[in-house]
Short mmCIF file of C-alpha atoms in Angstrom, two decimals:
data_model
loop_
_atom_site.label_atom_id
_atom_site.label_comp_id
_atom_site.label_asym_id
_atom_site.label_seq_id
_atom_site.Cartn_x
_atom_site.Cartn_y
_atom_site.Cartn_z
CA UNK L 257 0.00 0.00 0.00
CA UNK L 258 1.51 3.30 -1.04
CA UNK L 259 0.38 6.92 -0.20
CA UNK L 260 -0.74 9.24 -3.54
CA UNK L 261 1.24 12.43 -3.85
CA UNK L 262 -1.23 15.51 -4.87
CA UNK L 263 -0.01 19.00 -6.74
CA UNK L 264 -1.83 21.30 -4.74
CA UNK L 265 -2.40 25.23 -6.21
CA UNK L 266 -1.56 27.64 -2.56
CA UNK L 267 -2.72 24.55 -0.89
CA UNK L 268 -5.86 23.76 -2.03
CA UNK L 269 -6.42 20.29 -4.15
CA UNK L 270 -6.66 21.42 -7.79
CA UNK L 271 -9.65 20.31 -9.26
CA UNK L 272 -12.24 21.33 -11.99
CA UNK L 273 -14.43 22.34 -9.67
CA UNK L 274 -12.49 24.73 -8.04
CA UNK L 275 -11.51 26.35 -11.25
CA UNK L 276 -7.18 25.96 -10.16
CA UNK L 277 -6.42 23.11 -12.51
CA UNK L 278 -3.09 24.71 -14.07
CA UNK L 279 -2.92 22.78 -17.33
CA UNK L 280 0.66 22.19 -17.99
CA UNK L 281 0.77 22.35 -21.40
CA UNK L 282 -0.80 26.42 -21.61
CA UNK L 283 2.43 26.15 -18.59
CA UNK L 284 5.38 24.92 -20.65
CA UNK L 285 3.88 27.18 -23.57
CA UNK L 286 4.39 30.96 -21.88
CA UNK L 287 7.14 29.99 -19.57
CA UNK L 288 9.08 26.66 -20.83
CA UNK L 289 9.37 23.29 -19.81
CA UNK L 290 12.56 23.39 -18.17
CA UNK L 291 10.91 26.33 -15.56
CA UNK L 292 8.02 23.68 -15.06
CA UNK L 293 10.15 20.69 -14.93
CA UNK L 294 12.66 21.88 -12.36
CA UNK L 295 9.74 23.30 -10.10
CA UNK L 296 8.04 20.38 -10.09
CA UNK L 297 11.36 18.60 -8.97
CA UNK L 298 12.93 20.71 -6.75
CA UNK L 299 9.39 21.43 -4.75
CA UNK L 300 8.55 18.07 -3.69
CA UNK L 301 9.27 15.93 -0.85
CA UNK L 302 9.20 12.28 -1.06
CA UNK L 303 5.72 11.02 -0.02
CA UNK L 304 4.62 14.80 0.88
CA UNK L 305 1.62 16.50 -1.10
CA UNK L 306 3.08 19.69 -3.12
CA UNK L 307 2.09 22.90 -3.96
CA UNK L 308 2.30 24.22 -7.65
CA UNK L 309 2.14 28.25 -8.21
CA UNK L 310 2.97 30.27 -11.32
CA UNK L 311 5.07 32.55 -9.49
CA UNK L 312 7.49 29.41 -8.51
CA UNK L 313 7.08 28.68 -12.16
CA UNK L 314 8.22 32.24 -13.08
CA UNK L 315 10.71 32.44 -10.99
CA UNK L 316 12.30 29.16 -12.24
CA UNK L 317 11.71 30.80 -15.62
CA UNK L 318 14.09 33.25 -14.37
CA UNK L 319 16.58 31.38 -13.44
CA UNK L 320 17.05 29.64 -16.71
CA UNK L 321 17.78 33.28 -17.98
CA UNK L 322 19.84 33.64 -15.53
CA UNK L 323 21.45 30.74 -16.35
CA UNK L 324 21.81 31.53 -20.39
CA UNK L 325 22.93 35.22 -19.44
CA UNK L 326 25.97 33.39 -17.51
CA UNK L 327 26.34 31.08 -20.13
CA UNK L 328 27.33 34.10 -22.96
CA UNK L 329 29.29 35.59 -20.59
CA UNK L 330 31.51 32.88 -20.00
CA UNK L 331 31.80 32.21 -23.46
CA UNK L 332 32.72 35.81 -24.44
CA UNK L 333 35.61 35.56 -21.50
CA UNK L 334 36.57 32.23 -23.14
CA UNK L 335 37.22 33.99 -26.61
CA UNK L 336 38.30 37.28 -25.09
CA UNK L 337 41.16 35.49 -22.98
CA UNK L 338 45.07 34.06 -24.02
CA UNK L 339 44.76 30.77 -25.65
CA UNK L 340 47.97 29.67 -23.38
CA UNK L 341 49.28 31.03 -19.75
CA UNK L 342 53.19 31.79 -19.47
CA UNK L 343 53.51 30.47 -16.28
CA UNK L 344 52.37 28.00 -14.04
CA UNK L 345 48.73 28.83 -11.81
CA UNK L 346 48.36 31.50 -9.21
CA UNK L 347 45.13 31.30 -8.43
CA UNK L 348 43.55 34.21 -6.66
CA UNK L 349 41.65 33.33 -3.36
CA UNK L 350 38.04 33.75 -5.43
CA UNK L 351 39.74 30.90 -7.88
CA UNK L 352 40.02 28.37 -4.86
CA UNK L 353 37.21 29.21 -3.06
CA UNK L 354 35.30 28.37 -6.23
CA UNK L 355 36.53 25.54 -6.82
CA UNK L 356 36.49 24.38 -3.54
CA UNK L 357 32.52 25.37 -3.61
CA UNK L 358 32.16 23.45 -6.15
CA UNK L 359 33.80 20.10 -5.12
CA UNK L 360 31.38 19.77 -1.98
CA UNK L 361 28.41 20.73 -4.03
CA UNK L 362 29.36 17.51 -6.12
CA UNK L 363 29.69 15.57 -2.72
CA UNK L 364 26.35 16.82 -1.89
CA UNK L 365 24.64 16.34 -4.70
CA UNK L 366 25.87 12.85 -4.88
CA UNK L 367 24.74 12.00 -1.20
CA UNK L 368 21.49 13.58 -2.08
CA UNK L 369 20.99 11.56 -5.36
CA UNK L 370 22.18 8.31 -3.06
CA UNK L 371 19.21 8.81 -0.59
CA UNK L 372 17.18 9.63 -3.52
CA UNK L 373 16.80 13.33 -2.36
CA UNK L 374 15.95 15.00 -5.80
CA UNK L 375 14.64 18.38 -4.67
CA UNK L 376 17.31 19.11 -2.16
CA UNK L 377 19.68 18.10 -4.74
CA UNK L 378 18.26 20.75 -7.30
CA UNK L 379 18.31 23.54 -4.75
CA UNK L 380 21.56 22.92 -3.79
CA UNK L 381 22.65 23.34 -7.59
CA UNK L 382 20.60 26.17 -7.84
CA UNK L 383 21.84 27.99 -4.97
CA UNK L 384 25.34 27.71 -6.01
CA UNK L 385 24.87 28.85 -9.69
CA UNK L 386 22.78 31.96 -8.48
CA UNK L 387 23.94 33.07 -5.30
CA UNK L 388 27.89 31.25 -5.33
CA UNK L 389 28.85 31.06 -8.78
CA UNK L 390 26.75 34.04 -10.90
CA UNK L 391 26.52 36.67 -7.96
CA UNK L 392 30.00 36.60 -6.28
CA UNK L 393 32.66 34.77 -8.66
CA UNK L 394 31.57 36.19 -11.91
CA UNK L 395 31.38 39.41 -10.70
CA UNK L 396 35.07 39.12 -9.43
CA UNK L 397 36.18 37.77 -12.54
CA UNK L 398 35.05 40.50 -14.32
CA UNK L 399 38.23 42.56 -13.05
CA UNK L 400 40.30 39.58 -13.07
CA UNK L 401 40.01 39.19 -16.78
CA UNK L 402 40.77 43.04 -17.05
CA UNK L 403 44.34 42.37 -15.73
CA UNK L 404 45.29 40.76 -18.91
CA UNK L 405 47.75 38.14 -19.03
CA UNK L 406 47.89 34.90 -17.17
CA UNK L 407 45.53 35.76 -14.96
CA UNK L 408 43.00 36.52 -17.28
CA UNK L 409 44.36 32.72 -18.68
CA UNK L 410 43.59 31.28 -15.26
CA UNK L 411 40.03 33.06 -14.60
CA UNK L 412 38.51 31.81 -17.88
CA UNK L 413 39.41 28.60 -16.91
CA UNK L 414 38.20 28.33 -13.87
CA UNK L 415 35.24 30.09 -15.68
CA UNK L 416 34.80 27.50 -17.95
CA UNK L 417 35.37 24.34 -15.29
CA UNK L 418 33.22 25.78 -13.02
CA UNK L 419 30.01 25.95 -15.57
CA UNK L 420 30.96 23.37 -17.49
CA UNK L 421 30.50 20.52 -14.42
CA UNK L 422 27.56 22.62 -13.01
CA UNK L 423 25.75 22.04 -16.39
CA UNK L 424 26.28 18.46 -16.20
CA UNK L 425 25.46 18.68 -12.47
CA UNK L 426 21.86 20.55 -13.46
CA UNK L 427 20.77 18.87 -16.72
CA UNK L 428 18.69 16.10 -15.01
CA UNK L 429 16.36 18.86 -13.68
CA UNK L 430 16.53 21.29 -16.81
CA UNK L 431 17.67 19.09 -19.90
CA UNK L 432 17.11 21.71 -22.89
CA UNK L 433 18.53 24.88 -21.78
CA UNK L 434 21.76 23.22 -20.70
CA UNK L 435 21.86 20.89 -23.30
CA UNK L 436 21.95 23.96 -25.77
CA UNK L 437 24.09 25.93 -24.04
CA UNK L 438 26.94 23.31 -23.22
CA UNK L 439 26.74 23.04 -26.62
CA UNK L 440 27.61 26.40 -27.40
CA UNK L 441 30.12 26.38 -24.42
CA UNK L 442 31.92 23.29 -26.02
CA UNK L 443 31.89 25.10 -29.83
CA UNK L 444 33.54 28.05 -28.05
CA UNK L 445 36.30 26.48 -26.04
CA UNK L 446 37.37 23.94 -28.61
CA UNK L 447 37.78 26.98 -30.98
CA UNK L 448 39.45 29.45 -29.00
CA UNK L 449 40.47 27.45 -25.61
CA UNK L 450 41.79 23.99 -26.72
CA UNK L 451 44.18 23.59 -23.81
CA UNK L 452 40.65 22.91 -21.68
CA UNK L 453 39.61 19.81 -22.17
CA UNK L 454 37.37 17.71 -19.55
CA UNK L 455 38.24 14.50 -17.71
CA UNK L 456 37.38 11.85 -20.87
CA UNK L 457 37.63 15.08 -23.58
CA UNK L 458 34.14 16.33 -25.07
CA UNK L 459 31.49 14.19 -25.35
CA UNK L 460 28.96 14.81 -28.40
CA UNK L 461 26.44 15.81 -26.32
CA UNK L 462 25.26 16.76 -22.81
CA UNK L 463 22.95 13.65 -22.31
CA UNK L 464 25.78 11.48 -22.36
CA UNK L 465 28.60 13.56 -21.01
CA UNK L 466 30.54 12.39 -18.19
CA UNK L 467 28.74 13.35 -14.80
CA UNK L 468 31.32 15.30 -12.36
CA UNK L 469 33.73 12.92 -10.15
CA UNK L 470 33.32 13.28 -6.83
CA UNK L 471 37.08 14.06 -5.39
CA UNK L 472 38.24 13.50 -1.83
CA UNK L 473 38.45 16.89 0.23
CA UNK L 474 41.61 18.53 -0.10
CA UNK L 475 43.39 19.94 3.38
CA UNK L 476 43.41 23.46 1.68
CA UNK L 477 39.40 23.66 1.01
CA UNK L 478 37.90 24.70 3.94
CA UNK L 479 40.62 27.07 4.71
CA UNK L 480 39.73 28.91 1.47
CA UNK L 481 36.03 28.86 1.79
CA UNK L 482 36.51 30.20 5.71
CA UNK L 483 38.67 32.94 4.16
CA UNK L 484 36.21 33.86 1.42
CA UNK L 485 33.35 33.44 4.07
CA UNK L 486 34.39 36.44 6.09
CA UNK L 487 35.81 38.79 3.29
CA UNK L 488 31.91 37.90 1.99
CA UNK L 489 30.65 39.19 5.19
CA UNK L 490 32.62 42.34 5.28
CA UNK L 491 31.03 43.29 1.70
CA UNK L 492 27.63 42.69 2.73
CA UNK L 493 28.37 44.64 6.47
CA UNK L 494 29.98 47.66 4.01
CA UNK L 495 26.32 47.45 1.43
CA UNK L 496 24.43 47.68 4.45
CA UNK L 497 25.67 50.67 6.24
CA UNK L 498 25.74 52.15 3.28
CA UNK L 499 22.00 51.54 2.66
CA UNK L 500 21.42 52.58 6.21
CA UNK L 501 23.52 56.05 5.98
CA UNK L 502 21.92 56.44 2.34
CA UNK L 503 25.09 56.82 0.73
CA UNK L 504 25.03 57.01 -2.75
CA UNK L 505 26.56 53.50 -5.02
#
């Protein structure tokens, strides 16, 4: 005997005779099937009714934007930086705390899959794209890539490994847009960034690319992420007196 799951709309049981049925297919239409898909995966709990809105819908939408808007910029930094570096990696503290961010997001997302934890899993991906990866590191990379040079070698790298496992890491939960862009991201970096090339090389396509190895944690990780941690708390301490003293950007 197993329990039935219901999609509820703002709690209440969708029915016909309530007038809340959301027809998916009027849903996928105006705001895609990936912003559908992924809500519907990311806000359920195993054996636990859920509730559908448009607004979660929306905001998914968003994120896929979000997601493509990254995707070009990486690209552009990928054909914008030197093809080789001159000397061997010195990688900023932003570097390592990225990529240390990003090897215990595979962890997690592993355990989560293990204990069949899809949701949690998605919002864990999704919280590190938007709020780790899109908000903080590209924005320092930005005037990393401005310096020219080997460091500008060394950011688009980490760029490009960075997005290129987190695409593999989200495509379960939004196949198309990341099937299209990794596609483009691939194009891009075999063209103007050959000396990248993932564990395995470049698979034809996203659906049966390589999913992310899960490494061991190196000594230096946590150091790096503690480090990055507190200069991350001095930025948002400085935006917030500045809000509260109304001084001007």
């Amino acid at each position: 005997v197993g329990s039935e799951m219901c999609i509820r709309d703002s709690g209440k049981k969708m029915s016909k005779s309530f007038g809340n049925v959301i027809d998916p297919l009027n849903v996928m239409e105006e705001l895609g099937t990936d912003a559908l898909r992924f809500t519907l995966l990311v806000g359920s709990t195993p054996g636990n009714d859920m509730n559908l809105s448009l607004k979660k819908v929306e905001a998914n939408r968003n994120f896929a934007n979000k997601l493509w808007n990254v995707g070009r910029y990486v690209i552009r930094a990928v054909q914008d930086a030197p093809q080789e570096a001159e000397g061997q990696p010195d990688w900023t503290l932003a570097d390592s705390w990225i990529y240390a961010r990003l090897q215990q997001v595979v962890r997690e997302v592993e355990r989560l899959f293990d204990n069949y934890q899809y949701g949690e899993a998605g919002r864990q991906i999704y919280d590190f794209l938007w709020g780790e990866f899109a908000d903080w590191y590209v924005e320092i990379a930005k005037l990393q890539l401005d310096q020219g040079g080997d460091r500008a070698y060394y950011t688009a790298q980490t760029l490009l490994q960075v997005l290129d496992q987190t695409l593999r890491l989200l495509h379960p939960f939004t196949p198309f847009v990341t099937e299209e862009l990794w596609g483009h991201l691939k194009r891009a970096t075999q063209e103007y960034f050959p000396a990248y090339r993932p564990e395995g090389g470049w698979e034809e396509a996203l659906i049966v690319a390589r999913w992310p190895e899960q490494r061991p944690e190196e000594p230096w990780e946590r150091g790096k992420i503690a480090d990055f941690e507190l200069v991350q708390e001095v930025v948002r301490a400085i935006r917030n007196l500045r809000a509260e003293k109304s001084v001007p950007p």
